[in-house]
């Protein structure tokens, strides 16, 4: 017998026992079915007992599974009571990267509706790499961004849930040669120098995505420049350099600029909800549920025809769905 049992394994077991269906249980836990199955198999190995009889038609509890179920429920209930008595009364600190980004803001607003008894506080760290250190240090609880773009050493201490393949756009000076187009084909950016945050230590995951997108298309990434803080400074620097800016559809409009979606192909920014491994908080549960609900309602995880995503990102996104 093991010296201790990971409560996550017990929660996986109890959820499958209640649903008697691995797919429905995975949806409840906001995890991939493969990951759920791995957790159940690990629990069975640690206990030295088979807990479920699995066939192509149904899932049923074995006698050992029936015996474990009441104990597992009591352990999880005790854990929830302990956490509620201490850490869980505090606010959940959620990084939205930038005040104007639509996807994180919508997830946060839905989570507040789902968990009105808990405080979810917005923070703005301007980039997932910048937020990752704060997450690992416990100064932030959740953030959003391109998980595959993080350094593997950072990723090892974090977990994520895919939220959206977000269509990308380009922000142009209103008198730019491409500003009259309703959509900008990527080929039309050939010869341009596009700002994508190069040199910003908080956003290398975004610059890396741009580098993959522009490779072989004769599009240059603008060299590092002093970081413009605030809308007024950003607008001033953009007016001086006149470089197009890589963004996402829905990026807030700035004076004297226009935003145009990119097409042929449609480049997609993979957005995940990211948190510190092992973090438990009812407001985080609400945040994950909000992300899952919006992804289904809005089709956020459906790839549009002709959509472009780096292969490394696609593997990470698909493995957690």
PDB file of C-alpha atoms in Angstrom:
ATOM      1  CA  UNK A   1       0.000   0.000   0.000  1.00  0.00           C
ATOM      2  CA  UNK A   2       1.278   3.537  -0.701  1.00  0.00           C
ATOM      3  CA  UNK A   3       2.229   5.834   2.143  1.00  0.00           C
ATOM      4  CA  UNK A   4      -0.114   8.496   0.787  1.00  0.00           C
ATOM      5  CA  UNK A   5      -2.556   9.006  -2.072  1.00  0.00           C
ATOM      6  CA  UNK A   6      -2.743  12.043  -4.322  1.00  0.00           C
ATOM      7  CA  UNK A   7      -6.229  13.576  -3.852  1.00  0.00           C
ATOM      8  CA  UNK A   8      -6.363  14.190  -7.620  1.00  0.00           C
ATOM      9  CA  UNK A   9      -6.354  10.434  -8.170  1.00  0.00           C
ATOM     10  CA  UNK A  10      -9.180   9.991  -5.693  1.00  0.00           C
ATOM     11  CA  UNK A  11     -11.158  12.791  -7.366  1.00  0.00           C
ATOM     12  CA  UNK A  12     -10.684  11.119 -10.760  1.00  0.00           C
ATOM     13  CA  UNK A  13     -11.925   7.818  -9.306  1.00  0.00           C
ATOM     14  CA  UNK A  14     -14.968   9.340  -7.591  1.00  0.00           C
ATOM     15  CA  UNK A  15     -16.003  11.290 -10.699  1.00  0.00           C
ATOM     16  CA  UNK A  16     -15.808   8.200 -12.923  1.00  0.00           C
ATOM     17  CA  UNK A  17     -17.654   6.180 -10.267  1.00  0.00           C
ATOM     18  CA  UNK A  18     -20.459   8.752 -10.262  1.00  0.00           C
ATOM     19  CA  UNK A  19     -20.694   9.055 -14.038  1.00  0.00           C
ATOM     20  CA  UNK A  20     -19.770   5.458 -14.961  1.00  0.00           C
ATOM     21  CA  UNK A  21     -18.524   7.027 -18.175  1.00  0.00           C
ATOM     22  CA  UNK A  22     -14.967   8.274 -18.774  1.00  0.00           C
ATOM     23  CA  UNK A  23     -15.886  10.931 -21.345  1.00  0.00           C
ATOM     24  CA  UNK A  24     -18.549  12.545 -19.144  1.00  0.00           C
ATOM     25  CA  UNK A  25     -16.212  12.377 -16.145  1.00  0.00           C
ATOM     26  CA  UNK A  26     -13.447  14.090 -18.132  1.00  0.00           C
ATOM     27  CA  UNK A  27     -15.833  16.910 -19.086  1.00  0.00           C
ATOM     28  CA  UNK A  28     -16.764  17.391 -15.421  1.00  0.00           C
ATOM     29  CA  UNK A  29     -13.104  17.595 -14.436  1.00  0.00           C
ATOM     30  CA  UNK A  30     -12.134  19.846 -17.387  1.00  0.00           C
ATOM     31  CA  UNK A  31      -9.404  17.417 -18.419  1.00  0.00           C
ATOM     32  CA  UNK A  32      -8.552  15.143 -21.316  1.00  0.00           C
ATOM     33  CA  UNK A  33     -10.020  11.641 -21.259  1.00  0.00           C
ATOM     34  CA  UNK A  34      -6.541  10.143 -21.710  1.00  0.00           C
ATOM     35  CA  UNK A  35      -5.243  12.030 -18.660  1.00  0.00           C
ATOM     36  CA  UNK A  36      -8.239  10.888 -16.616  1.00  0.00           C
ATOM     37  CA  UNK A  37      -7.679   7.261 -17.633  1.00  0.00           C
ATOM     38  CA  UNK A  38      -4.002   7.545 -16.665  1.00  0.00           C
ATOM     39  CA  UNK A  39      -4.929   8.832 -13.209  1.00  0.00           C
ATOM     40  CA  UNK A  40      -7.374   5.971 -12.639  1.00  0.00           C
ATOM     41  CA  UNK A  41      -4.803   3.398 -13.758  1.00  0.00           C
ATOM     42  CA  UNK A  42      -2.193   4.977 -11.476  1.00  0.00           C
ATOM     43  CA  UNK A  43      -4.582   4.760  -8.507  1.00  0.00           C
ATOM     44  CA  UNK A  44      -5.271   1.115  -9.318  1.00  0.00           C
ATOM     45  CA  UNK A  45      -1.527   0.407  -9.408  1.00  0.00           C
ATOM     46  CA  UNK A  46      -0.918   2.189  -6.106  1.00  0.00           C
ATOM     47  CA  UNK A  47      -3.765   0.342  -4.385  1.00  0.00           C
ATOM     48  CA  UNK A  48      -3.018  -2.966  -6.085  1.00  0.00           C
ATOM     49  CA  UNK A  49      -6.689  -3.348  -6.969  1.00  0.00           C
ATOM     50  CA  UNK A  50      -8.862  -3.142 -10.060  1.00  0.00           C
ATOM     51  CA  UNK A  51     -11.528  -0.487  -9.478  1.00  0.00           C
ATOM     52  CA  UNK A  52     -13.552  -0.594 -12.700  1.00  0.00           C
ATOM     53  CA  UNK A  53     -14.663  -3.175 -15.212  1.00  0.00           C
ATOM     54  CA  UNK A  54     -14.359  -1.497 -18.613  1.00  0.00           C
ATOM     55  CA  UNK A  55     -16.009  -2.782 -21.760  1.00  0.00           C
ATOM     56  CA  UNK A  56     -16.802  -1.094 -25.056  1.00  0.00           C
ATOM     57  CA  UNK A  57     -20.405  -0.692 -23.863  1.00  0.00           C
ATOM     58  CA  UNK A  58     -20.195   0.224 -20.193  1.00  0.00           C
ATOM     59  CA  UNK A  59     -18.128   0.992 -17.112  1.00  0.00           C
ATOM     60  CA  UNK A  60     -18.994  -0.603 -13.747  1.00  0.00           C
ATOM     61  CA  UNK A  61     -17.421  -0.634 -10.305  1.00  0.00           C
ATOM     62  CA  UNK A  62     -15.674  -3.760  -9.081  1.00  0.00           C
ATOM     63  CA  UNK A  63     -16.199  -4.901  -5.457  1.00  0.00           C
ATOM     64  CA  UNK A  64     -12.931  -3.118  -4.559  1.00  0.00           C
ATOM     65  CA  UNK A  65     -14.214   0.011  -6.286  1.00  0.00           C
ATOM     66  CA  UNK A  66     -17.451  -0.149  -4.300  1.00  0.00           C
ATOM     67  CA  UNK A  67     -15.425  -0.546  -1.109  1.00  0.00           C
ATOM     68  CA  UNK A  68     -13.147   2.415  -1.898  1.00  0.00           C
ATOM     69  CA  UNK A  69     -15.888   4.876  -2.900  1.00  0.00           C
ATOM     70  CA  UNK A  70     -17.171   5.955   0.562  1.00  0.00           C
ATOM     71  CA  UNK A  71     -13.605   6.320   1.874  1.00  0.00           C
ATOM     72  CA  UNK A  72     -12.562   8.413  -1.138  1.00  0.00           C
ATOM     73  CA  UNK A  73     -15.576  10.701  -0.734  1.00  0.00           C
ATOM     74  CA  UNK A  74     -14.760  11.287   2.944  1.00  0.00           C
ATOM     75  CA  UNK A  75     -11.126  12.122   2.143  1.00  0.00           C
ATOM     76  CA  UNK A  76     -12.137  14.645  -0.536  1.00  0.00           C
ATOM     77  CA  UNK A  77     -14.739  16.205   1.724  1.00  0.00           C
ATOM     78  CA  UNK A  78     -12.168  16.603   4.489  1.00  0.00           C
ATOM     79  CA  UNK A  79      -9.734  18.210   2.046  1.00  0.00           C
ATOM     80  CA  UNK A  80     -12.372  20.674   0.860  1.00  0.00           C
ATOM     81  CA  UNK A  81     -13.244  21.618   4.438  1.00  0.00           C
ATOM     82  CA  UNK A  82      -9.573  22.125   5.331  1.00  0.00           C
ATOM     83  CA  UNK A  83      -8.915  24.339   2.317  1.00  0.00           C
ATOM     84  CA  UNK A  84     -12.070  26.338   2.918  1.00  0.00           C
ATOM     85  CA  UNK A  85     -10.924  27.022   6.484  1.00  0.00           C
ATOM     86  CA  UNK A  86      -7.630  28.504   5.336  1.00  0.00           C
ATOM     87  CA  UNK A  87      -6.452  29.569   1.892  1.00  0.00           C
ATOM     88  CA  UNK A  88      -9.661  29.428  -0.084  1.00  0.00           C
ATOM     89  CA  UNK A  89     -11.202  32.500   1.500  1.00  0.00           C
ATOM     90  CA  UNK A  90      -8.616  34.703  -0.227  1.00  0.00           C
ATOM     91  CA  UNK A  91      -9.213  36.307  -3.641  1.00  0.00           C
ATOM     92  CA  UNK A  92      -8.049  34.513  -6.780  1.00  0.00           C
ATOM     93  CA  UNK A  93      -5.581  36.755  -8.635  1.00  0.00           C
ATOM     94  CA  UNK A  94      -6.123  36.419 -12.390  1.00  0.00           C
ATOM     95  CA  UNK A  95      -3.739  37.962 -14.920  1.00  0.00           C
ATOM     96  CA  UNK A  96      -5.484  39.235 -18.070  1.00  0.00           C
ATOM     97  CA  UNK A  97      -2.203  40.300 -19.792  1.00  0.00           C
ATOM     98  CA  UNK A  98      -3.671  43.558 -21.121  1.00  0.00           C
ATOM     99  CA  UNK A  99      -6.896  45.472 -20.340  1.00  0.00           C
ATOM    100  CA  UNK A 100      -8.068  45.281 -23.944  1.00  0.00           C
ATOM    101  CA  UNK A 101      -7.801  41.545 -24.637  1.00  0.00           C
ATOM    102  CA  UNK A 102     -11.239  40.034 -25.172  1.00  0.00           C
ATOM    103  CA  UNK A 103     -10.758  36.329 -24.400  1.00  0.00           C
ATOM    104  CA  UNK A 104      -9.330  36.539 -20.843  1.00  0.00           C
ATOM    105  CA  UNK A 105     -11.815  39.245 -19.899  1.00  0.00           C
ATOM    106  CA  UNK A 106     -14.809  37.198 -21.059  1.00  0.00           C
ATOM    107  CA  UNK A 107     -13.611  34.114 -19.169  1.00  0.00           C
ATOM    108  CA  UNK A 108     -13.138  36.167 -16.001  1.00  0.00           C
ATOM    109  CA  UNK A 109     -16.598  37.751 -16.277  1.00  0.00           C
ATOM    110  CA  UNK A 110     -18.262  34.347 -16.776  1.00  0.00           C
ATOM    111  CA  UNK A 111     -16.335  32.901 -13.810  1.00  0.00           C
ATOM    112  CA  UNK A 112     -17.582  35.728 -11.605  1.00  0.00           C
ATOM    113  CA  UNK A 113     -21.125  34.809 -12.615  1.00  0.00           C
ATOM    114  CA  UNK A 114     -20.496  31.144 -11.807  1.00  0.00           C
ATOM    115  CA  UNK A 115     -18.879  31.855  -8.416  1.00  0.00           C
ATOM    116  CA  UNK A 116     -20.547  34.995  -7.011  1.00  0.00           C
ATOM    117  CA  UNK A 117     -19.412  34.097  -3.498  1.00  0.00           C
ATOM    118  CA  UNK A 118     -15.716  34.286  -4.407  1.00  0.00           C
ATOM    119  CA  UNK A 119     -13.553  37.250  -5.301  1.00  0.00           C
ATOM    120  CA  UNK A 120     -11.661  37.058  -8.600  1.00  0.00           C
ATOM    121  CA  UNK A 121      -9.284  40.000  -8.955  1.00  0.00           C
ATOM    122  CA  UNK A 122      -7.829  41.080 -12.305  1.00  0.00           C
ATOM    123  CA  UNK A 123      -4.128  41.789 -12.725  1.00  0.00           C
ATOM    124  CA  UNK A 124      -2.158  42.857 -15.819  1.00  0.00           C
ATOM    125  CA  UNK A 125       1.301  41.318 -16.282  1.00  0.00           C
ATOM    126  CA  UNK A 126       1.567  41.981 -20.053  1.00  0.00           C
ATOM    127  CA  UNK A 127       2.655  38.560 -21.257  1.00  0.00           C
ATOM    128  CA  UNK A 128       2.549  34.931 -20.158  1.00  0.00           C
ATOM    129  CA  UNK A 129       6.316  34.676 -19.632  1.00  0.00           C
ATOM    130  CA  UNK A 130       6.131  37.689 -17.334  1.00  0.00           C
ATOM    131  CA  UNK A 131       3.231  36.117 -15.477  1.00  0.00           C
ATOM    132  CA  UNK A 132       4.798  32.639 -15.218  1.00  0.00           C
ATOM    133  CA  UNK A 133       7.375  33.650 -12.639  1.00  0.00           C
ATOM    134  CA  UNK A 134       4.656  35.296 -10.576  1.00  0.00           C
ATOM    135  CA  UNK A 135       2.501  32.162 -10.828  1.00  0.00           C
ATOM    136  CA  UNK A 136       5.335  29.924  -9.664  1.00  0.00           C
ATOM    137  CA  UNK A 137       6.120  32.291  -6.783  1.00  0.00           C
ATOM    138  CA  UNK A 138       2.480  32.297  -5.667  1.00  0.00           C
ATOM    139  CA  UNK A 139       1.989  36.009  -6.308  1.00  0.00           C
ATOM    140  CA  UNK A 140      -0.502  35.247  -9.108  1.00  0.00           C
ATOM    141  CA  UNK A 141      -2.952  32.371  -9.407  1.00  0.00           C
ATOM    142  CA  UNK A 142      -3.876  32.190 -13.102  1.00  0.00           C
ATOM    143  CA  UNK A 143      -2.975  33.743 -16.423  1.00  0.00           C
ATOM    144  CA  UNK A 144      -3.673  33.346 -20.135  1.00  0.00           C
ATOM    145  CA  UNK A 145      -1.439  32.888 -23.143  1.00  0.00           C
ATOM    146  CA  UNK A 146       0.581  30.649 -25.404  1.00  0.00           C
ATOM    147  CA  UNK A 147       1.661  27.769 -23.159  1.00  0.00           C
ATOM    148  CA  UNK A 148       3.927  26.152 -25.781  1.00  0.00           C
ATOM    149  CA  UNK A 149       5.913  29.388 -25.973  1.00  0.00           C
ATOM    150  CA  UNK A 150       7.094  29.139 -22.360  1.00  0.00           C
ATOM    151  CA  UNK A 151      10.511  27.821 -21.471  1.00  0.00           C
ATOM    152  CA  UNK A 152      10.187  24.099 -20.552  1.00  0.00           C
ATOM    153  CA  UNK A 153      11.575  24.858 -17.080  1.00  0.00           C
ATOM    154  CA  UNK A 154       8.642  27.209 -16.485  1.00  0.00           C
ATOM    155  CA  UNK A 155       6.114  24.812 -17.996  1.00  0.00           C
ATOM    156  CA  UNK A 156       7.196  22.016 -15.661  1.00  0.00           C
ATOM    157  CA  UNK A 157       5.715  23.838 -12.669  1.00  0.00           C
ATOM    158  CA  UNK A 158       2.525  24.900 -14.387  1.00  0.00           C
ATOM    159  CA  UNK A 159      -0.634  23.327 -15.741  1.00  0.00           C
ATOM    160  CA  UNK A 160      -2.910  24.582 -18.502  1.00  0.00           C
ATOM    161  CA  UNK A 161      -6.308  24.197 -20.114  1.00  0.00           C
ATOM    162  CA  UNK A 162      -6.799  25.104 -23.803  1.00  0.00           C
ATOM    163  CA  UNK A 163      -9.271  27.946 -24.191  1.00  0.00           C
ATOM    164  CA  UNK A 164      -9.179  29.284 -27.738  1.00  0.00           C
ATOM    165  CA  UNK A 165      -7.529  29.372 -31.133  1.00  0.00           C
ATOM    166  CA  UNK A 166      -7.665  33.158 -31.413  1.00  0.00           C
ATOM    167  CA  UNK A 167      -7.536  34.649 -34.946  1.00  0.00           C
ATOM    168  CA  UNK A 168      -4.699  37.098 -35.425  1.00  0.00           C
ATOM    169  CA  UNK A 169      -4.769  40.574 -36.911  1.00  0.00           C
ATOM    170  CA  UNK A 170      -2.503  43.441 -37.838  1.00  0.00           C
ATOM    171  CA  UNK A 171      -2.836  47.007 -36.535  1.00  0.00           C
ATOM    172  CA  UNK A 172      -1.942  49.595 -39.183  1.00  0.00           C
ATOM    173  CA  UNK A 173      -1.614  53.377 -39.356  1.00  0.00           C
ATOM    174  CA  UNK A 174      -4.863  54.580 -40.905  1.00  0.00           C
ATOM    175  CA  UNK A 175      -3.002  55.878 -43.978  1.00  0.00           C
ATOM    176  CA  UNK A 176      -0.975  52.674 -44.500  1.00  0.00           C
ATOM    177  CA  UNK A 177      -1.137  51.130 -47.982  1.00  0.00           C
ATOM    178  CA  UNK A 178      -2.996  48.079 -46.584  1.00  0.00           C
ATOM    179  CA  UNK A 179      -5.497  50.014 -44.439  1.00  0.00           C
ATOM    180  CA  UNK A 180      -8.128  50.074 -47.201  1.00  0.00           C
ATOM    181  CA  UNK A 181      -8.346  46.257 -47.244  1.00  0.00           C
ATOM    182  CA  UNK A 182     -11.075  44.544 -45.203  1.00  0.00           C
ATOM    183  CA  UNK A 183      -8.688  41.610 -44.633  1.00  0.00           C
ATOM    184  CA  UNK A 184      -4.944  41.475 -45.083  1.00  0.00           C
ATOM    185  CA  UNK A 185      -3.496  38.377 -46.808  1.00  0.00           C
ATOM    186  CA  UNK A 186      -0.197  37.428 -45.218  1.00  0.00           C
ATOM    187  CA  UNK A 187       1.496  37.689 -48.598  1.00  0.00           C
ATOM    188  CA  UNK A 188       0.678  41.425 -48.618  1.00  0.00           C
ATOM    189  CA  UNK A 189       2.949  41.903 -45.586  1.00  0.00           C
ATOM    190  CA  UNK A 190       5.991  40.763 -47.608  1.00  0.00           C
ATOM    191  CA  UNK A 191       8.661  43.423 -47.348  1.00  0.00           C
ATOM    192  CA  UNK A 192       7.127  44.939 -44.210  1.00  0.00           C
ATOM    193  CA  UNK A 193       8.745  45.181 -40.778  1.00  0.00           C
ATOM    194  CA  UNK A 194       6.152  44.208 -38.186  1.00  0.00           C
ATOM    195  CA  UNK A 195       6.290  44.917 -34.467  1.00  0.00           C
ATOM    196  CA  UNK A 196       5.842  41.721 -32.399  1.00  0.00           C
ATOM    197  CA  UNK A 197       7.314  42.609 -29.019  1.00  0.00           C
ATOM    198  CA  UNK A 198      10.930  41.686 -29.796  1.00  0.00           C
ATOM    199  CA  UNK A 199      13.135  42.415 -26.798  1.00  0.00           C
ATOM    200  CA  UNK A 200      10.253  42.557 -24.321  1.00  0.00           C
ATOM    201  CA  UNK A 201      11.264  40.053 -21.592  1.00  0.00           C
ATOM    202  CA  UNK A 202       7.618  39.546 -20.629  1.00  0.00           C
ATOM    203  CA  UNK A 203       6.395  38.404 -24.058  1.00  0.00           C
ATOM    204  CA  UNK A 204       8.965  36.172 -25.824  1.00  0.00           C
ATOM    205  CA  UNK A 205       6.207  33.584 -26.389  1.00  0.00           C
ATOM    206  CA  UNK A 206       4.430  36.137 -28.630  1.00  0.00           C
ATOM    207  CA  UNK A 207       7.603  37.092 -30.512  1.00  0.00           C
ATOM    208  CA  UNK A 208       8.326  33.386 -31.014  1.00  0.00           C
ATOM    209  CA  UNK A 209       4.872  32.853 -32.504  1.00  0.00           C
ATOM    210  CA  UNK A 210       5.453  35.755 -34.892  1.00  0.00           C
ATOM    211  CA  UNK A 211       8.830  34.348 -35.910  1.00  0.00           C
ATOM    212  CA  UNK A 212       7.233  30.994 -36.809  1.00  0.00           C
ATOM    213  CA  UNK A 213       4.454  32.733 -38.726  1.00  0.00           C
ATOM    214  CA  UNK A 214       6.742  35.043 -40.695  1.00  0.00           C
ATOM    215  CA  UNK A 215       9.353  32.406 -41.542  1.00  0.00           C
ATOM    216  CA  UNK A 216       9.727  32.078 -45.324  1.00  0.00           C
ATOM    217  CA  UNK A 217       7.251  34.895 -46.028  1.00  0.00           C
ATOM    218  CA  UNK A 218       9.745  37.807 -46.338  1.00  0.00           C
ATOM    219  CA  UNK A 219       8.241  39.546 -43.297  1.00  0.00           C
ATOM    220  CA  UNK A 220      10.710  41.051 -40.832  1.00  0.00           C
ATOM    221  CA  UNK A 221      10.206  41.407 -37.091  1.00  0.00           C
ATOM    222  CA  UNK A 222      10.866  44.934 -35.878  1.00  0.00           C
ATOM    223  CA  UNK A 223      14.037  45.110 -33.753  1.00  0.00           C
ATOM    224  CA  UNK A 224      13.844  45.625 -29.988  1.00  0.00           C
ATOM    225  CA  UNK A 225      12.736  49.074 -28.934  1.00  0.00           C
ATOM    226  CA  UNK A 226      12.178  50.733 -25.557  1.00  0.00           C
ATOM    227  CA  UNK A 227       9.030  49.273 -24.027  1.00  0.00           C
ATOM    228  CA  UNK A 228       6.109  51.647 -24.493  1.00  0.00           C
ATOM    229  CA  UNK A 229       3.976  51.661 -21.348  1.00  0.00           C
ATOM    230  CA  UNK A 230       0.428  52.931 -21.731  1.00  0.00           C
ATOM    231  CA  UNK A 231      -1.765  53.653 -24.722  1.00  0.00           C
ATOM    232  CA  UNK A 232      -0.410  57.162 -25.317  1.00  0.00           C
ATOM    233  CA  UNK A 233       3.214  56.005 -25.450  1.00  0.00           C
ATOM    234  CA  UNK A 234       2.350  53.016 -27.642  1.00  0.00           C
ATOM    235  CA  UNK A 235       0.524  55.296 -30.082  1.00  0.00           C
ATOM    236  CA  UNK A 236       3.440  57.772 -30.145  1.00  0.00           C
ATOM    237  CA  UNK A 237       6.016  55.062 -30.904  1.00  0.00           C
ATOM    238  CA  UNK A 238       3.779  53.531 -33.572  1.00  0.00           C
ATOM    239  CA  UNK A 239       3.319  56.922 -35.237  1.00  0.00           C
ATOM    240  CA  UNK A 240       7.097  57.403 -35.293  1.00  0.00           C
ATOM    241  CA  UNK A 241       8.056  53.964 -36.628  1.00  0.00           C
ATOM    242  CA  UNK A 242       4.925  53.401 -38.762  1.00  0.00           C
ATOM    243  CA  UNK A 243       5.459  49.666 -38.370  1.00  0.00           C
ATOM    244  CA  UNK A 244       2.400  47.416 -38.516  1.00  0.00           C
ATOM    245  CA  UNK A 245       1.761  45.683 -35.186  1.00  0.00           C
ATOM    246  CA  UNK A 246       0.912  41.986 -34.877  1.00  0.00           C
ATOM    247  CA  UNK A 247      -2.183  41.584 -32.694  1.00  0.00           C
ATOM    248  CA  UNK A 248      -5.335  39.482 -32.322  1.00  0.00           C
ATOM    249  CA  UNK A 249      -8.803  40.128 -33.676  1.00  0.00           C
ATOM    250  CA  UNK A 250     -10.629  42.287 -31.163  1.00  0.00           C
ATOM    251  CA  UNK A 251      -7.499  44.162 -30.074  1.00  0.00           C
ATOM    252  CA  UNK A 252      -8.701  47.582 -28.858  1.00  0.00           C
ATOM    253  CA  UNK A 253      -8.624  50.324 -31.449  1.00  0.00           C
ATOM    254  CA  UNK A 254      -6.139  53.166 -31.071  1.00  0.00           C
ATOM    255  CA  UNK A 255      -6.555  56.656 -32.518  1.00  0.00           C
ATOM    256  CA  UNK A 256      -5.282  57.022 -36.100  1.00  0.00           C
ATOM    257  CA  UNK A 257      -5.025  53.244 -36.577  1.00  0.00           C
ATOM    258  CA  UNK A 258      -7.117  50.425 -38.040  1.00  0.00           C
ATOM    259  CA  UNK A 259      -7.129  46.711 -37.171  1.00  0.00           C
ATOM    260  CA  UNK A 260      -7.464  44.157 -39.962  1.00  0.00           C
ATOM    261  CA  UNK A 261      -7.769  40.346 -39.670  1.00  0.00           C
ATOM    262  CA  UNK A 262      -5.021  38.314 -41.319  1.00  0.00           C
ATOM    263  CA  UNK A 263      -5.972  35.668 -43.900  1.00  0.00           C
ATOM    264  CA  UNK A 264      -4.533  33.214 -46.425  1.00  0.00           C
ATOM    265  CA  UNK A 265      -3.858  31.427 -44.131  1.00  0.00           C
ATOM    266  CA  UNK A 266      -5.755  32.524 -41.016  1.00  0.00           C
ATOM    267  CA  UNK A 267      -3.051  32.573 -38.316  1.00  0.00           C
ATOM    268  CA  UNK A 268      -4.286  31.447 -34.902  1.00  0.00           C
ATOM    269  CA  UNK A 269      -2.858  32.329 -31.517  1.00  0.00           C
ATOM    270  CA  UNK A 270      -3.301  29.336 -29.153  1.00  0.00           C
ATOM    271  CA  UNK A 271      -4.620  30.641 -25.826  1.00  0.00           C
ATOM    272  CA  UNK A 272      -4.579  28.546 -22.649  1.00  0.00           C
ATOM    273  CA  UNK A 273      -5.628  29.204 -19.086  1.00  0.00           C
ATOM    274  CA  UNK A 274      -2.474  28.627 -17.024  1.00  0.00           C
ATOM    275  CA  UNK A 275      -2.034  28.059 -13.280  1.00  0.00           C
ATOM    276  CA  UNK A 276       0.476  26.687 -10.782  1.00  0.00           C
ATOM    277  CA  UNK A 277       0.481  22.896 -10.478  1.00  0.00           C
ATOM    278  CA  UNK A 278      -1.269  21.713  -7.331  1.00  0.00           C
ATOM    279  CA  UNK A 279      -3.275  24.922  -6.849  1.00  0.00           C
ATOM    280  CA  UNK A 280      -6.776  24.259  -5.527  1.00  0.00           C
ATOM    281  CA  UNK A 281      -9.352  27.021  -5.142  1.00  0.00           C
ATOM    282  CA  UNK A 282     -13.082  27.046  -5.877  1.00  0.00           C
ATOM    283  CA  UNK A 283     -12.660  30.226  -7.912  1.00  0.00           C
ATOM    284  CA  UNK A 284     -10.065  28.458 -10.087  1.00  0.00           C
ATOM    285  CA  UNK A 285     -12.634  25.705 -10.626  1.00  0.00           C
ATOM    286  CA  UNK A 286     -15.103  28.399 -11.715  1.00  0.00           C
ATOM    287  CA  UNK A 287     -12.501  29.938 -14.027  1.00  0.00           C
ATOM    288  CA  UNK A 288     -11.825  26.561 -15.669  1.00  0.00           C
ATOM    289  CA  UNK A 289     -15.535  25.860 -16.027  1.00  0.00           C
ATOM    290  CA  UNK A 290     -16.119  29.316 -17.535  1.00  0.00           C
ATOM    291  CA  UNK A 291     -13.342  28.723 -20.087  1.00  0.00           C
ATOM    292  CA  UNK A 292     -14.775  25.314 -21.011  1.00  0.00           C
ATOM    293  CA  UNK A 293     -18.325  26.651 -21.377  1.00  0.00           C
ATOM    294  CA  UNK A 294     -17.286  29.602 -23.547  1.00  0.00           C
ATOM    295  CA  UNK A 295     -15.097  27.360 -25.706  1.00  0.00           C
ATOM    296  CA  UNK A 296     -18.142  25.206 -26.465  1.00  0.00           C
ATOM    297  CA  UNK A 297     -20.640  28.066 -26.858  1.00  0.00           C
ATOM    298  CA  UNK A 298     -18.401  30.180 -29.079  1.00  0.00           C
ATOM    299  CA  UNK A 299     -16.583  27.373 -30.911  1.00  0.00           C
ATOM    300  CA  UNK A 300     -13.277  28.733 -29.652  1.00  0.00           C
ATOM    301  CA  UNK A 301     -11.456  25.418 -30.040  1.00  0.00           C
ATOM    302  CA  UNK A 302     -12.696  24.697 -33.551  1.00  0.00           C
ATOM    303  CA  UNK A 303      -9.970  25.274 -36.122  1.00  0.00           C
ATOM    304  CA  UNK A 304     -11.275  27.357 -39.054  1.00  0.00           C
ATOM    305  CA  UNK A 305     -10.643  26.032 -42.548  1.00  0.00           C
ATOM    306  CA  UNK A 306      -7.177  27.116 -43.606  1.00  0.00           C
ATOM    307  CA  UNK A 307      -6.156  27.991 -40.058  1.00  0.00           C
ATOM    308  CA  UNK A 308      -2.442  28.087 -39.214  1.00  0.00           C
ATOM    309  CA  UNK A 309      -1.039  26.927 -35.855  1.00  0.00           C
ATOM    310  CA  UNK A 310       2.548  25.817 -35.096  1.00  0.00           C
ATOM    311  CA  UNK A 311       2.731  22.040 -34.795  1.00  0.00           C
ATOM    312  CA  UNK A 312       4.262  22.196 -31.300  1.00  0.00           C
ATOM    313  CA  UNK A 313       1.370  24.329 -30.073  1.00  0.00           C
ATOM    314  CA  UNK A 314      -1.222  22.092 -31.695  1.00  0.00           C
ATOM    315  CA  UNK A 315       0.172  19.002 -29.942  1.00  0.00           C
ATOM    316  CA  UNK A 316      -0.002  20.678 -26.522  1.00  0.00           C
ATOM    317  CA  UNK A 317      -3.491  22.043 -27.142  1.00  0.00           C
ATOM    318  CA  UNK A 318      -4.878  18.725 -28.377  1.00  0.00           C
ATOM    319  CA  UNK A 319      -3.267  16.652 -25.599  1.00  0.00           C
ATOM    320  CA  UNK A 320      -5.159  18.595 -22.919  1.00  0.00           C
ATOM    321  CA  UNK A 321      -8.585  18.673 -24.565  1.00  0.00           C
TER     322      UNK A 321
END
